[in-house]
Short mmCIF file of C-alpha atoms in Angstrom, two decimals:
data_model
loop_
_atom_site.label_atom_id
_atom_site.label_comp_id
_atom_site.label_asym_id
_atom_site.label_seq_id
_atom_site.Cartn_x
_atom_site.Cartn_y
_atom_site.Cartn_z
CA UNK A 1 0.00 0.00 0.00
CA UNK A 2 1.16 3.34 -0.91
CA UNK A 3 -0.05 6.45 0.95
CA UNK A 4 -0.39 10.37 -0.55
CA UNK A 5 -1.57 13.37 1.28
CA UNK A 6 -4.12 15.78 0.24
CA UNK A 7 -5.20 19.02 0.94
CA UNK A 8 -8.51 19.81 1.74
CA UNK A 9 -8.23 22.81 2.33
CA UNK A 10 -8.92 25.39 4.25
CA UNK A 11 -12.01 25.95 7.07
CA UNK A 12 -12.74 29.44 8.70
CA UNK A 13 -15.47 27.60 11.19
CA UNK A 14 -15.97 24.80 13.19
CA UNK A 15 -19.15 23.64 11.40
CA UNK A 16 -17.06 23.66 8.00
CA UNK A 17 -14.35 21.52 9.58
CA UNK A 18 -17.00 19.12 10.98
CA UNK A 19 -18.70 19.00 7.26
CA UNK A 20 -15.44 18.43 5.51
CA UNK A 21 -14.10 15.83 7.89
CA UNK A 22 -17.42 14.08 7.83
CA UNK A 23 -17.46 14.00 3.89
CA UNK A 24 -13.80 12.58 3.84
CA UNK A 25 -14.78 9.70 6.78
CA UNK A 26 -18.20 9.11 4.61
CA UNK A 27 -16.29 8.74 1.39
CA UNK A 28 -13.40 6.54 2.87
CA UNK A 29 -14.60 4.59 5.56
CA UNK A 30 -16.93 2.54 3.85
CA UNK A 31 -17.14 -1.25 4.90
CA UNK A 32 -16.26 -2.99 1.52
CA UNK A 33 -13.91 -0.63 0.06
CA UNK A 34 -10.35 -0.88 0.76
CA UNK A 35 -9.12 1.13 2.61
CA UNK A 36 -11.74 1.34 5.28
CA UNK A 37 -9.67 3.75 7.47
CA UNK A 38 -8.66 7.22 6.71
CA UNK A 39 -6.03 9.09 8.83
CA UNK A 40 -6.42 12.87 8.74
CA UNK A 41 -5.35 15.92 10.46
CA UNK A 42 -6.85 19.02 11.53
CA UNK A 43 -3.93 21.51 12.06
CA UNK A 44 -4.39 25.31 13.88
CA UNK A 45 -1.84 27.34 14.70
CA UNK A 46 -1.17 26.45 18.44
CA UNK A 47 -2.17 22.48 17.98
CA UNK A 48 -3.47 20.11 16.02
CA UNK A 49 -6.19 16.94 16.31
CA UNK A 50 -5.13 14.12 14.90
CA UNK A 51 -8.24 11.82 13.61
CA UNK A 52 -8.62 7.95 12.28
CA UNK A 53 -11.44 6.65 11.25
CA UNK A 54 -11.60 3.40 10.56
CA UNK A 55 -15.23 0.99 9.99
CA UNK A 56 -16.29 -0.86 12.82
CA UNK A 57 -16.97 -4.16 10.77
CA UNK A 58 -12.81 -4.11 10.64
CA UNK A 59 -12.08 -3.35 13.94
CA UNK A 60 -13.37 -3.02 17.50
CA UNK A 61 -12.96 -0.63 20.67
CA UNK A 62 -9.59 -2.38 21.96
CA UNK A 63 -8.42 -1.62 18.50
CA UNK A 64 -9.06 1.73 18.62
CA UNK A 65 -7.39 2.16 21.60
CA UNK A 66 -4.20 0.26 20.29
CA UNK A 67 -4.17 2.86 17.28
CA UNK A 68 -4.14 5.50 20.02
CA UNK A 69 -1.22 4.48 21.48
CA UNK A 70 0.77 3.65 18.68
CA UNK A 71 0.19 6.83 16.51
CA UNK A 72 1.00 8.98 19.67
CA UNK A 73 4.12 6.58 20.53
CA UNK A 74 5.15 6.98 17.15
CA UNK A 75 4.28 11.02 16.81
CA UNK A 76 6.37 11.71 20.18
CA UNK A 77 9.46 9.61 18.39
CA UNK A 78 9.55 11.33 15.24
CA UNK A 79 8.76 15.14 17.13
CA UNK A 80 11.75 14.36 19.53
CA UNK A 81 14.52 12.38 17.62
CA UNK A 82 13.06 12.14 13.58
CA UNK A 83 13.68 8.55 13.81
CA UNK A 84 11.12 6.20 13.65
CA UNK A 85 11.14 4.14 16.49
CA UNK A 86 10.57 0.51 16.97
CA UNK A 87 6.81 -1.10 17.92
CA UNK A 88 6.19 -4.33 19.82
CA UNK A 89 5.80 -7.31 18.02
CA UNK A 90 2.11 -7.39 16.73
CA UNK A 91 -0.12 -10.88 15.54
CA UNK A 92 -2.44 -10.71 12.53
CA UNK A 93 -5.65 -10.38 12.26
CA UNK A 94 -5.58 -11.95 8.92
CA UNK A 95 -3.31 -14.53 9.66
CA UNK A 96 -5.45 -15.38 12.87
CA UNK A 97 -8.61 -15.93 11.10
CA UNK A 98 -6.71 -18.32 8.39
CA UNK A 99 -5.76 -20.04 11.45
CA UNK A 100 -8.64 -19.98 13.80
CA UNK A 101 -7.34 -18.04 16.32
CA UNK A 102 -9.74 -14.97 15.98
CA UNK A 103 -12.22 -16.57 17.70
CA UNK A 104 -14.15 -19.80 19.08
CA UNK A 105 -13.95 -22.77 17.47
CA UNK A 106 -16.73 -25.37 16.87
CA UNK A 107 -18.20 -27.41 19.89
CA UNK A 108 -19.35 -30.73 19.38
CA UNK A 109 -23.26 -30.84 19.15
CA UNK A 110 -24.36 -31.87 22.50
CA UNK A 111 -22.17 -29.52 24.42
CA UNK A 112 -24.18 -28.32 27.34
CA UNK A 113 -22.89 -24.20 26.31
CA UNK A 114 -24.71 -24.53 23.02
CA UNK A 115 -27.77 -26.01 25.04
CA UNK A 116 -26.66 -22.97 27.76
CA UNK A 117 -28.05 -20.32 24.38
CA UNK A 118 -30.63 -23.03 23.35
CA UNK A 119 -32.19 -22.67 27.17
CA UNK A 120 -31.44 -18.62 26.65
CA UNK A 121 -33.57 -17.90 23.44
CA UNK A 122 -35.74 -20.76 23.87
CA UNK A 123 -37.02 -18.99 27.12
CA UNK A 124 -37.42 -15.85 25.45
CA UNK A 125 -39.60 -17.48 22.50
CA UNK A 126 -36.18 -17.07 19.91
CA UNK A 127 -36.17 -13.30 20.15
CA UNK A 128 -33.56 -10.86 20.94
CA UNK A 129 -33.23 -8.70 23.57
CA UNK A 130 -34.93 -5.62 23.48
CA UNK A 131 -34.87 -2.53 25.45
CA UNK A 132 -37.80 -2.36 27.98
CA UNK A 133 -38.25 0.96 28.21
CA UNK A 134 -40.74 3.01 25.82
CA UNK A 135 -39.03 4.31 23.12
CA UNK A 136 -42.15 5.66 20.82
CA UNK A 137 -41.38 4.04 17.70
CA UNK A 138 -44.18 1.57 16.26
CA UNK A 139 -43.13 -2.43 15.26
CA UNK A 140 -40.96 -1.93 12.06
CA UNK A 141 -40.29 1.83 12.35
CA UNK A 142 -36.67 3.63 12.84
CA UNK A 143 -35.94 7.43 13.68
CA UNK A 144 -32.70 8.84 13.34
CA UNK A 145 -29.86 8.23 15.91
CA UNK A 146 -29.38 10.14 19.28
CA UNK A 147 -26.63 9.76 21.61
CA UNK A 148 -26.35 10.63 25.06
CA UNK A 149 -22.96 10.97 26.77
CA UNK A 150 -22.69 10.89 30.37
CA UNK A 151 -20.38 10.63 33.45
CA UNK A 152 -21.82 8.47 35.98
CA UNK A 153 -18.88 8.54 38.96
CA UNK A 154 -15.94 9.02 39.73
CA UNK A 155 -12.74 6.97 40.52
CA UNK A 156 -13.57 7.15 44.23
CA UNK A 157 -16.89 6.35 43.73
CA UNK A 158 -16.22 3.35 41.17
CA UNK A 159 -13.15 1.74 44.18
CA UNK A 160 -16.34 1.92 46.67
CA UNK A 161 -18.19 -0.06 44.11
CA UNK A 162 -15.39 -2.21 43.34
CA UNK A 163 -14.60 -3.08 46.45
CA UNK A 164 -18.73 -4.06 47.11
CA UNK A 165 -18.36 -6.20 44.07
CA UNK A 166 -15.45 -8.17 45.47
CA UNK A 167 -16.88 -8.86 48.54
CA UNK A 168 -20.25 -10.33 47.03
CA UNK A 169 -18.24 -12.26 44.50
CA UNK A 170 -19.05 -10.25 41.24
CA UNK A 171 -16.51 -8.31 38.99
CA UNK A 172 -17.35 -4.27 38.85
CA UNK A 173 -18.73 -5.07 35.53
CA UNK A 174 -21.02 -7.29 36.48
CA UNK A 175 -22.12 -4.93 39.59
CA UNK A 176 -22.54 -2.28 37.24
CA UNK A 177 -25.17 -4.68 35.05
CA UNK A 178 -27.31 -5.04 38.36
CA UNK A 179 -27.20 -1.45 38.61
CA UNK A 180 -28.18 -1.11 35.27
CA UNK A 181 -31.15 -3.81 35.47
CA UNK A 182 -32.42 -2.44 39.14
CA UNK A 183 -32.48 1.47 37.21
CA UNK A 184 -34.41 0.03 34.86
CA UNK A 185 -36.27 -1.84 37.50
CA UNK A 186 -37.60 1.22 39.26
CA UNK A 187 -38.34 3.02 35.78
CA UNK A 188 -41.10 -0.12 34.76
CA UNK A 189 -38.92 -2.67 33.78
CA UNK A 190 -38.68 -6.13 34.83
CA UNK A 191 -36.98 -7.77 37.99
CA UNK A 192 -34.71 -9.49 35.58
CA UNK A 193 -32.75 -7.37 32.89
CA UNK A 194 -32.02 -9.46 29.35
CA UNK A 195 -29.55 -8.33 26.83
CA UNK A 196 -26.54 -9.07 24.61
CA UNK A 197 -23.01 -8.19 25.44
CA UNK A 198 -19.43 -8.20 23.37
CA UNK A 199 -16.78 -9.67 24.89
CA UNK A 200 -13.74 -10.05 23.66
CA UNK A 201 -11.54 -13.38 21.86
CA UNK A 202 -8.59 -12.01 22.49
CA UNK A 203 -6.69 -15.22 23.30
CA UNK A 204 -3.22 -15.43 22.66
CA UNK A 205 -0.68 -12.22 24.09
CA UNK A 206 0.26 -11.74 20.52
CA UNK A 207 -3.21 -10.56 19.48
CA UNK A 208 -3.35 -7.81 22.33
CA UNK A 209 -2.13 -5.16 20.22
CA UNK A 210 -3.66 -6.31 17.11
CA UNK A 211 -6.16 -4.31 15.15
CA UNK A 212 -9.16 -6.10 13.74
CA UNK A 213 -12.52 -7.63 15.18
CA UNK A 214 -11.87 -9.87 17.96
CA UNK A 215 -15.52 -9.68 19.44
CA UNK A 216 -18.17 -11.85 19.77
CA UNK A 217 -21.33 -11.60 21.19
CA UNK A 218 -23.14 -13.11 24.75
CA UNK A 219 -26.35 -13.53 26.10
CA UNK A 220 -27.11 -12.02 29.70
CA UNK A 221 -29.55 -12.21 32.08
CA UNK A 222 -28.84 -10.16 35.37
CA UNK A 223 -31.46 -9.38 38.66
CA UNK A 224 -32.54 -6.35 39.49
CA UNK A 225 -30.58 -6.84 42.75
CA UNK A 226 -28.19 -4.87 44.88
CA UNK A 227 -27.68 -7.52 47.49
CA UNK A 228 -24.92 -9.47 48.02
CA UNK A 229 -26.61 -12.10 46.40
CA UNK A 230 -28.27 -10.30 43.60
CA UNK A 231 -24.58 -9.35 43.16
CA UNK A 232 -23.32 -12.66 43.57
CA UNK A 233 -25.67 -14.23 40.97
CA UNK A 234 -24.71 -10.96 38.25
CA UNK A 235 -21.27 -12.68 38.55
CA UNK A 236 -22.47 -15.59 38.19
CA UNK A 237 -24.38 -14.69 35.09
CA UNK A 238 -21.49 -12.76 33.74
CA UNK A 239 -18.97 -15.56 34.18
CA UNK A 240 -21.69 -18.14 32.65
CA UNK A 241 -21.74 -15.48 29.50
CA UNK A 242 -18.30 -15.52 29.12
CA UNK A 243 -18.37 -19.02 28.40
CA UNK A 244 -21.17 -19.16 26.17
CA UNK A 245 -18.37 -16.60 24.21
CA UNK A 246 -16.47 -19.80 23.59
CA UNK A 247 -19.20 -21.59 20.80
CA UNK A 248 -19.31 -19.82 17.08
CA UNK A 249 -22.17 -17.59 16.44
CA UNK A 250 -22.63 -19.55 13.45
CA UNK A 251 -22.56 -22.94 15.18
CA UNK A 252 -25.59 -21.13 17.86
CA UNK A 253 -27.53 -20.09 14.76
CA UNK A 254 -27.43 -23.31 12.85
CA UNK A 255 -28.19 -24.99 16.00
CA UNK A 256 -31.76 -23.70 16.72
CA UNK A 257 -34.51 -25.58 16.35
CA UNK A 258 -36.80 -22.51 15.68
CA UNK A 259 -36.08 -19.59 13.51
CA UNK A 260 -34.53 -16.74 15.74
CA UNK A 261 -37.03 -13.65 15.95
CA UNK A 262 -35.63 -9.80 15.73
CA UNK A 263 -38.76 -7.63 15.97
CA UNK A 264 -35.85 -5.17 15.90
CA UNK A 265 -33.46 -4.27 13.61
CA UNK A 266 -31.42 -3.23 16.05
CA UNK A 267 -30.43 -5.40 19.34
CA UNK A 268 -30.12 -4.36 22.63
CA UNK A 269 -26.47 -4.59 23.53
CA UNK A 270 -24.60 -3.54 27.12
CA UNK A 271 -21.29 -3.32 26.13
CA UNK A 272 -18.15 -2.51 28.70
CA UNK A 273 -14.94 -1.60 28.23
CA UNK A 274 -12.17 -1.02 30.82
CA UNK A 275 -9.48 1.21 29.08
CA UNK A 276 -7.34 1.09 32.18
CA UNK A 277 -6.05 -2.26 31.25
CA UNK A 278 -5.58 -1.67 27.49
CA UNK A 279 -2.40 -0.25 25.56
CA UNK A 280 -1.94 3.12 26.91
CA UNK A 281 -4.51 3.31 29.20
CA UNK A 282 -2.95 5.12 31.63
CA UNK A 283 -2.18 8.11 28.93
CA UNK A 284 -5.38 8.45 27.22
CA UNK A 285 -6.53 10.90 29.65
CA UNK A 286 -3.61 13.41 29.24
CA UNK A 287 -4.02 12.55 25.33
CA UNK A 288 -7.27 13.93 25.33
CA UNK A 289 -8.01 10.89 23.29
CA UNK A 290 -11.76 10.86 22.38
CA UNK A 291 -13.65 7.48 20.52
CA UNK A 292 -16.85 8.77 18.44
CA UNK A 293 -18.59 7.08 16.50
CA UNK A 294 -20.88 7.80 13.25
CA UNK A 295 -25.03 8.55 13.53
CA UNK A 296 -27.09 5.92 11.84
CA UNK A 297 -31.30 4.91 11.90
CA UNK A 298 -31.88 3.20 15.15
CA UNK A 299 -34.83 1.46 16.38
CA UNK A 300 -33.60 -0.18 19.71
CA UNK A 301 -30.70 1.36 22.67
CA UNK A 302 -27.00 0.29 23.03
CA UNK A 303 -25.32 1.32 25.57
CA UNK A 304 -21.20 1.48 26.04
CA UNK A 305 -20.03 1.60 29.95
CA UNK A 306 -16.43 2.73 29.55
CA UNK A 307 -13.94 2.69 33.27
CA UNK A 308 -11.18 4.87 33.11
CA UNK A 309 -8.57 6.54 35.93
CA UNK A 310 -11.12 8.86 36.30
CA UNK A 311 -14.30 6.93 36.77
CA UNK A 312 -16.92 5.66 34.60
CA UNK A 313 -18.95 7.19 32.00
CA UNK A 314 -21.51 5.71 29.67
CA UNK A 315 -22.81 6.19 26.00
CA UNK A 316 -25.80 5.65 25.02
CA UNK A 317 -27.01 5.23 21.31
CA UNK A 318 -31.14 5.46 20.72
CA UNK A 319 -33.83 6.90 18.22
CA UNK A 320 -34.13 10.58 18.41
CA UNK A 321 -38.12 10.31 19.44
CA UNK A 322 -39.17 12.70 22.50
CA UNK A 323 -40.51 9.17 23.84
CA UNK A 324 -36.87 7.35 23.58
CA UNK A 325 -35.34 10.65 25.00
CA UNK A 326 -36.92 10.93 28.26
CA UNK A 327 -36.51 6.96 28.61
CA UNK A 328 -32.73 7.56 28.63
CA UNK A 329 -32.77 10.55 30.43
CA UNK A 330 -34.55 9.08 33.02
CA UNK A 331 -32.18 6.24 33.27
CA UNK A 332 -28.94 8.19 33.10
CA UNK A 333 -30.80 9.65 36.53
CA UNK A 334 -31.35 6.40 38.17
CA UNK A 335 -28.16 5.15 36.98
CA UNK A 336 -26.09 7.89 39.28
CA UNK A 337 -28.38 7.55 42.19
CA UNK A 338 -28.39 3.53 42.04
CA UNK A 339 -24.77 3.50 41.55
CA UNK A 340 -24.06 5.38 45.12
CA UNK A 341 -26.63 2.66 46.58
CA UNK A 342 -24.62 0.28 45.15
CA UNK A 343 -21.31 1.94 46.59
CA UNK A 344 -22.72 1.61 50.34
CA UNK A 345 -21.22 -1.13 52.29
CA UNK A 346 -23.23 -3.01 54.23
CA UNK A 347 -22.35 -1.80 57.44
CA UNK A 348 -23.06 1.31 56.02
CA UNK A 349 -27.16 0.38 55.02
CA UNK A 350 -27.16 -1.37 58.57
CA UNK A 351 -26.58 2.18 60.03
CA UNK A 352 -29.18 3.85 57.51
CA UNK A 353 -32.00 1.15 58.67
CA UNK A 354 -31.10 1.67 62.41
CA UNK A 355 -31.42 5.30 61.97
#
């Protein structure tokens, strides 16, 4: 591959930078074309932002964070010495799907985890997951995208929760899914919160700083609990997830013995990513790195929790109906308040009952 620079020229306003960049992502970042990625920059006198965009069918959020790293390791080289320095070893993605590696491999037929997602959509009548909150749209309509971005607590707050998790036997991630399914809870929902959830195939060390799409997808089903055994059993559920991870989408599809139902074109998807403990985490902060991603048609909610150093925040993709809005608005509310109930030890609620 050869690369060439061009000039787009110049913008006197922010709204004509936004236009032009979006034109050159739309044009470039297609997901059959080749290259689906285009590096830019937007240079001002006193600084400049660099951008990639790349498609998400070729890559997903660890990758972005790898490309993060490496384009500011290798910026910070070039800036200080002009020579270009040397990367750590990196595996293919191509090479690991030619040999298997990029994800599960086929279970034999009567493997109870393929029964595990048989029992899991067979419960549900073969549907998805969809969000249970009203979002205004009629069966087979879309709207155009919204996104909400939110902080939801800080690192103080997140160690308190952490630390709650532990104790009940549950990872922060899966404390943060019964917070999520209890909000919901006390906004109409149910007492049990379904959904999907990508987790990652990474595998092998060689692959951790490999770009490409090392995801697959999980079912979930999590209580509307904050006790230590609500928490207890959102691990469990979590941990049970992972492992249904390790069968081929494929394999679970040509499995069922009833057609799957989407009344959605969209699926409802939780998604969590800790960028503490991927490459450069601890910089991305100071970076001012920022991962945004394109408006679509959407007819359902996903919703990315991302921990960092400085606590967690969430983003939340919906349809832009007034219905959908104050759905998610809501939520983002419970979500804070249900998240400092979730921090309180329980000495601490032993106190608040006495008093």
């Amino acid at each position: 591959m050869s690369w060439s620079v061009a000039t787009v020229g110049h913008t006197g306003t922010v709204e004509e930078t936004r236009a032009a960049l979006h034109a050159a992502l739309d044009e470039r970042c297609g997901p059959f074309g080749y290259p689906a990625f285009l590096p830019a920059a937007i240079s001002r006198p006193d600084r400049s932002t660099i951008v990639l965009g790349m498609d998400h069918l070729h890559c997903d959020a660890h990758s972005v964070a790898v490309a993060v790293e490496e384009l500011a390791h290798l910026y910070a080289a070039f800036a200080e010495s002009g020579e270009e320095p040397s990367l750590p070893p990196v595996g293919s993605f191509l090479e690991a799907v030619s040999q298997g590696s990029d994800g599960p491999a086929r279970v034999a037929a009567d493997d109870p985890l393929l029964r595990g997602w048989g029992d899991f959509l067979a419960g549900r009548g073969h549907r998805l997951p969809t969000f249970p909150l009203p979002l205004g749209l009629e069966p087979g309509e879309r709207a155009a995208q919204a996104t909400a971005v939110a902080t939801l607590a800080d690192a103080d707050l997140m160690d308190r929760i952490g630390a709650r998790a532990r104790n009940s036997g549950a990872s922060t991630y899966a404390a943060v899914l019964a917070t999520l399914a209890t909000a919901i809870a006390d906004l109409g929902g149910g007492d049990r919160l379904d959904t999907m959830a990508p987790v990652s195939t990474r595998s092998a060390q060689p692959l951790t700083r490999s770009i490409g799409w090392y995801t697959t997808t999980v079912p979930l089903t999590v209580p509307a609990s904050l006790t230590d055994l609500g928490l207890a059993e959102a691990g469990d559920a979590v941990r049970h997830g992972v492992r249904l991870g390790s069968v081929p989408l494929d394999q679970v599809l040509g499995s069922l013995t009833e057609p799957l139902v989407q009344t959605r074109s969209d699926v409802f998807v939780v998604s969590w990513v800790d960028y503490r403990h991927v490459p450069g985490g601890s910089s991305h902060l100071d970076r001012d790195a920022q991962h945004i991603s394109a408006s679509t048609q959407a007819d359902d909610v996903q919703i990315w929790f991302s921990r960092t150093h400085s606590g967690l925040a969430v983003r939340i993709r919906y349809p832009d109906t007034s219905v959908a809005a104050a759905s998610v608005e809501s939520l983002l509310d419970r979500l804070r308040h249900t998240l400092v109930d979730l921090s309180r030890q329980p000495d601490d609620l032993a106190v608040l009952r006495i008093d």
